[in-house]
Amino acid sequence: MDFWLPVEGEVTGCYFSGQGVSLYIPQSAINATVEEDILLSVDYSCHGIPTIEWKYTSNWGAQKIVEWKPGTQANISQSHKDRLCTFDNGSIQLFGVGVRDSGYYIITVTERLGSSQFGTIVLHVSEILYEDLHFVAVFLALLAAVAALLISLMWVCNKCAYKFQRKRRHKLKESTTEEIELQDVEC
């Protein structure tokens, strides 16, 4: 069995090649969030029509999730019955993944004469913490309200200061005018 790892700067992916069967996995690690649809993409080449099998292994156990021959009906496990789609190139799509879907997905491509090739894709599914997002949204709304209140208070204070200055100037002007009039009368 030959195994090639990509060199930095090349297209990321893993190539597996053996007697009669070659397997290419373009993305060997996938990060996803809950309820996302995920494509576990592979491509193979071999002589004849192979049998394709996907197994799932995680902390919760191991199980075969699907087996089929391209062009025929897939035998999908009960746990993945309504949330898995198969493709003739060996890829599968998982719909609405959850945290429990995190783990290792192992594909095995077996040709009619018995030679086979396998590869692994690691899937990590993380939860979006809506409570944290809700807290951040409420906090930002509170900050916006406080900012609006402070801006309004500054506007009111500015108006009051302007009126106070106008009154003071007006009084100062009146007192200056009275002094000038008084001075004129004395002469």
mmCIF file of C-alpha atoms in Angstrom:
data_model
loop_
_atom_site.group_PDB
_atom_site.id
_atom_site.type_symbol
_atom_site.label_atom_id
_atom_site.label_comp_id
_atom_site.label_asym_id
_atom_site.label_seq_id
_atom_site.Cartn_x
_atom_site.Cartn_y
_atom_site.Cartn_z
ATOM 1 C CA MET A 1 0.000 0.000 0.000
ATOM 2 C CA ASP A 2 1.319 3.445 -0.939
ATOM 3 C CA PHE A 3 0.468 6.517 1.109
ATOM 4 C CA TRP A 4 1.178 10.109 0.122
ATOM 5 C CA LEU A 5 0.835 13.181 2.294
ATOM 6 C CA PRO A 6 0.574 16.587 0.658
ATOM 7 C CA VAL A 7 3.564 18.899 0.709
ATOM 8 C CA GLU A 8 2.967 22.417 2.052
ATOM 9 C CA GLY A 9 1.353 24.555 -0.641
ATOM 10 C CA GLU A 10 -0.181 21.570 -2.452
ATOM 11 C CA VAL A 11 -3.866 20.714 -2.474
ATOM 12 C CA THR A 12 -4.647 19.130 0.889
ATOM 13 C CA GLY A 13 -5.788 15.542 0.688
ATOM 14 C CA CYS A 14 -4.663 11.981 1.130
ATOM 15 C CA TYR A 15 -4.041 9.476 -1.636
ATOM 16 C CA PHE A 16 -4.157 5.751 -0.942
ATOM 17 C CA SER A 17 -3.191 3.285 -3.612
ATOM 18 C CA GLY A 18 -2.853 -0.460 -3.591
ATOM 19 C CA GLN A 19 -3.347 -3.430 -5.906
ATOM 20 C CA GLY A 20 -6.210 -2.430 -8.144
ATOM 21 C CA VAL A 21 -7.799 0.199 -5.843
ATOM 22 C CA SER A 22 -6.898 3.882 -5.391
ATOM 23 C CA LEU A 23 -8.622 6.180 -2.936
ATOM 24 C CA TYR A 24 -8.433 9.969 -2.632
ATOM 25 C CA ILE A 25 -9.720 11.915 0.395
ATOM 26 C CA PRO A 26 -9.579 15.683 -0.291
ATOM 27 C CA GLN A 27 -10.324 16.711 3.294
ATOM 28 C CA SER A 28 -9.326 14.327 6.071
ATOM 29 C CA ALA A 29 -10.526 16.544 8.958
ATOM 30 C CA ILE A 30 -13.830 18.437 9.045
ATOM 31 C CA ASN A 31 -15.067 20.903 11.664
ATOM 32 C CA ALA A 32 -18.805 21.518 11.773
ATOM 33 C CA THR A 33 -21.515 22.945 14.007
ATOM 34 C CA VAL A 34 -24.706 21.294 15.195
ATOM 35 C CA GLU A 35 -27.487 20.954 12.576
ATOM 36 C CA GLU A 36 -25.077 21.506 9.666
ATOM 37 C CA ASP A 37 -25.116 19.224 6.597
ATOM 38 C CA ILE A 38 -21.683 17.639 6.026
ATOM 39 C CA LEU A 39 -20.202 16.016 2.918
ATOM 40 C CA LEU A 40 -17.614 13.317 3.594
ATOM 41 C CA SER A 41 -15.989 13.540 0.189
ATOM 42 C CA VAL A 42 -13.887 10.786 -1.374
ATOM 43 C CA ASP A 43 -13.066 9.505 -4.837
ATOM 44 C CA TYR A 44 -11.804 6.098 -5.872
ATOM 45 C CA SER A 45 -10.685 4.210 -8.946
ATOM 46 C CA CYS A 46 -10.573 0.463 -9.468
ATOM 47 C CA HIS A 47 -11.270 -2.297 -11.991
ATOM 48 C CA GLY A 48 -14.941 -3.190 -12.027
ATOM 49 C CA ILE A 49 -17.639 -2.193 -9.549
ATOM 50 C CA PRO A 50 -16.434 -2.144 -5.919
ATOM 51 C CA THR A 51 -18.264 -2.505 -2.635
ATOM 52 C CA ILE A 52 -18.126 0.701 -0.600
ATOM 53 C CA GLU A 53 -18.490 0.576 3.161
ATOM 54 C CA TRP A 54 -18.459 3.380 5.757
ATOM 55 C CA LYS A 55 -17.931 2.717 9.466
ATOM 56 C CA TYR A 56 -18.178 5.183 12.311
ATOM 57 C CA THR A 57 -16.017 5.032 15.437
ATOM 58 C CA SER A 58 -16.172 7.360 18.451
ATOM 59 C CA ASN A 59 -16.204 7.408 22.242
ATOM 60 C CA TRP A 60 -19.775 6.094 22.062
ATOM 61 C CA GLY A 61 -18.810 2.994 20.078
ATOM 62 C CA ALA A 62 -18.281 1.709 16.564
ATOM 63 C CA GLN A 63 -20.799 0.729 13.906
ATOM 64 C CA LYS A 64 -21.181 0.150 10.195
ATOM 65 C CA ILE A 65 -23.366 2.967 8.882
ATOM 66 C CA VAL A 66 -23.693 2.146 5.171
ATOM 67 C CA GLU A 67 -22.639 -0.351 2.505
ATOM 68 C CA TRP A 68 -23.414 -0.335 -1.225
ATOM 69 C CA LYS A 69 -22.209 -0.902 -4.756
ATOM 70 C CA PRO A 70 -22.404 2.115 -7.074
ATOM 71 C CA GLY A 71 -25.635 2.013 -9.061
ATOM 72 C CA THR A 72 -27.455 -0.124 -6.469
ATOM 73 C CA GLN A 73 -29.563 0.552 -3.393
ATOM 74 C CA ALA A 74 -27.491 1.388 -0.292
ATOM 75 C CA ASN A 75 -27.857 -0.640 2.892
ATOM 76 C CA ILE A 76 -28.015 2.171 5.485
ATOM 77 C CA SER A 77 -28.005 1.431 9.222
ATOM 78 C CA GLN A 78 -31.134 2.242 11.223
ATOM 79 C CA SER A 79 -29.299 5.003 13.157
ATOM 80 C CA HIS A 80 -28.568 6.911 9.932
ATOM 81 C CA LYS A 81 -31.595 5.882 7.831
ATOM 82 C CA ASP A 82 -33.180 9.326 7.318
ATOM 83 C CA ARG A 83 -30.062 11.461 7.481
ATOM 84 C CA LEU A 84 -27.551 9.967 5.080
ATOM 85 C CA CYS A 85 -27.170 10.162 1.310
ATOM 86 C CA THR A 86 -24.703 8.104 -0.761
ATOM 87 C CA PHE A 87 -22.940 9.022 -4.007
ATOM 88 C CA ASP A 88 -21.463 6.733 -6.680
ATOM 89 C CA ASN A 89 -17.960 8.180 -6.129
ATOM 90 C CA GLY A 90 -18.031 6.793 -2.564
ATOM 91 C CA SER A 91 -18.869 10.053 -0.795
ATOM 92 C CA ILE A 92 -21.646 10.316 1.773
ATOM 93 C CA GLN A 93 -23.570 13.293 3.091
ATOM 94 C CA LEU A 94 -24.810 13.538 6.667
ATOM 95 C CA PHE A 95 -27.790 15.814 7.305
ATOM 96 C CA GLY A 96 -28.295 17.761 10.535
ATOM 97 C CA VAL A 97 -25.216 16.517 12.398
ATOM 98 C CA GLY A 98 -25.049 16.546 16.177
ATOM 99 C CA VAL A 99 -22.262 16.390 18.743
ATOM 100 C CA ARG A 100 -22.663 12.593 18.871
ATOM 101 C CA ASP A 101 -21.649 12.466 15.180
ATOM 102 C CA SER A 102 -18.113 13.556 16.103
ATOM 103 C CA GLY A 103 -15.612 10.792 15.486
ATOM 104 C CA TYR A 104 -13.762 8.808 12.840
ATOM 105 C CA TYR A 105 -15.447 7.837 9.582
ATOM 106 C CA ILE A 106 -13.634 4.963 7.897
ATOM 107 C CA ILE A 107 -14.299 4.169 4.249
ATOM 108 C CA THR A 108 -13.324 0.823 2.757
ATOM 109 C CA VAL A 109 -13.433 0.284 -1.018
ATOM 110 C CA THR A 110 -13.218 -3.409 -1.925
ATOM 111 C CA GLU A 111 -12.939 -4.542 -5.522
ATOM 112 C CA ARG A 112 -14.519 -7.716 -6.892
ATOM 113 C CA LEU A 113 -11.216 -9.654 -6.780
ATOM 114 C CA GLY A 114 -10.726 -8.923 -3.092
ATOM 115 C CA SER A 115 -8.185 -6.106 -3.029
ATOM 116 C CA SER A 116 -9.297 -3.154 -0.895
ATOM 117 C CA GLN A 117 -8.270 0.269 0.279
ATOM 118 C CA PHE A 118 -9.410 2.262 3.282
ATOM 119 C CA GLY A 119 -9.154 5.847 4.513
ATOM 120 C CA THR A 120 -10.346 7.914 7.447
ATOM 121 C CA ILE A 121 -12.065 11.266 7.838
ATOM 122 C CA VAL A 122 -12.215 12.879 11.272
ATOM 123 C CA LEU A 123 -15.368 14.877 11.997
ATOM 124 C CA HIS A 124 -15.592 17.299 14.926
ATOM 125 C CA VAL A 125 -19.043 18.758 15.617
ATOM 126 C CA SER A 126 -19.328 21.578 18.146
ATOM 127 C CA GLU A 127 -22.372 23.197 19.670
ATOM 128 C CA ILE A 128 -23.268 26.818 19.203
ATOM 129 C CA LEU A 129 -23.994 28.124 22.662
ATOM 130 C CA TYR A 130 -27.111 30.191 22.025
ATOM 131 C CA GLU A 131 -27.255 31.251 25.687
ATOM 132 C CA ASP A 132 -23.874 32.943 25.279
ATOM 133 C CA LEU A 133 -24.983 34.619 22.058
ATOM 134 C CA HIS A 134 -28.180 35.729 23.777
ATOM 135 C CA PHE A 135 -26.177 37.177 26.670
ATOM 136 C CA VAL A 136 -23.890 39.054 24.247
ATOM 137 C CA ALA A 137 -26.884 40.441 22.329
ATOM 138 C CA VAL A 138 -28.583 41.624 25.534
ATOM 139 C CA PHE A 139 -25.321 43.133 26.791
ATOM 140 C CA LEU A 140 -24.781 45.018 23.513
ATOM 141 C CA ALA A 141 -28.383 46.290 23.592
ATOM 142 C CA LEU A 142 -27.854 47.486 27.179
ATOM 143 C CA LEU A 143 -24.627 49.263 26.189
ATOM 144 C CA ALA A 144 -26.416 50.935 23.273
ATOM 145 C CA ALA A 145 -29.223 52.093 25.584
ATOM 146 C CA VAL A 146 -26.742 53.497 28.126
ATOM 147 C CA ALA A 147 -24.850 55.258 25.331
ATOM 148 C CA ALA A 148 -28.088 56.759 23.991
ATOM 149 C CA LEU A 149 -29.042 57.906 27.496
ATOM 150 C CA LEU A 150 -25.630 59.500 28.057
ATOM 151 C CA ILE A 151 -25.742 61.257 24.680
ATOM 152 C CA SER A 152 -29.237 62.581 25.476
ATOM 153 C CA LEU A 153 -28.099 63.743 28.916
ATOM 154 C CA MET A 154 -25.099 65.519 27.379
ATOM 155 C CA TRP A 155 -27.409 67.219 24.857
ATOM 156 C CA VAL A 156 -29.748 68.428 27.646
ATOM 157 C CA CYS A 157 -26.790 69.662 29.729
ATOM 158 C CA ASN A 158 -25.402 71.496 26.687
ATOM 159 C CA LYS A 159 -28.771 73.202 26.076
ATOM 160 C CA CYS A 160 -29.041 74.195 29.747
ATOM 161 C CA ALA A 161 -25.486 75.556 29.778
ATOM 162 C CA TYR A 162 -26.200 77.530 26.595
ATOM 163 C CA LYS A 163 -29.367 79.069 28.097
ATOM 164 C CA PHE A 164 -27.547 79.849 31.334
ATOM 165 C CA GLN A 165 -24.745 81.586 29.414
ATOM 166 C CA ARG A 166 -27.289 83.603 27.376
ATOM 167 C CA LYS A 167 -29.049 84.755 30.541
ATOM 168 C CA ARG A 168 -25.769 85.660 32.173
ATOM 169 C CA ARG A 169 -24.618 87.627 29.131
ATOM 170 C CA HIS A 170 -27.976 89.369 28.978
ATOM 171 C CA LYS A 171 -27.760 90.353 32.690
ATOM 172 C CA LEU A 172 -24.156 91.409 32.274
ATOM 173 C CA LYS A 173 -25.138 93.508 29.280
ATOM 174 C CA GLU A 174 -28.018 95.130 31.225
ATOM 175 C CA SER A 175 -25.822 95.951 34.211
ATOM 176 C CA THR A 176 -23.158 97.414 31.935
ATOM 177 C CA THR A 177 -25.790 99.506 30.171
ATOM 178 C CA GLU A 178 -27.175 100.782 33.505
ATOM 179 C CA GLU A 179 -23.703 101.780 34.709
ATOM 180 C CA ILE A 180 -23.040 103.651 31.465
ATOM 181 C CA GLU A 181 -26.398 105.463 31.780
ATOM 182 C CA LEU A 182 -25.701 106.308 35.409
ATOM 183 C CA GLN A 183 -22.282 107.620 34.544
ATOM 184 C CA ASP A 184 -23.744 109.787 31.788
ATOM 185 C CA VAL A 185 -26.257 111.323 34.155
ATOM 186 C CA GLU A 186 -23.639 112.333 36.731
ATOM 187 C CA CYS A 187 -21.627 114.426 34.379
#
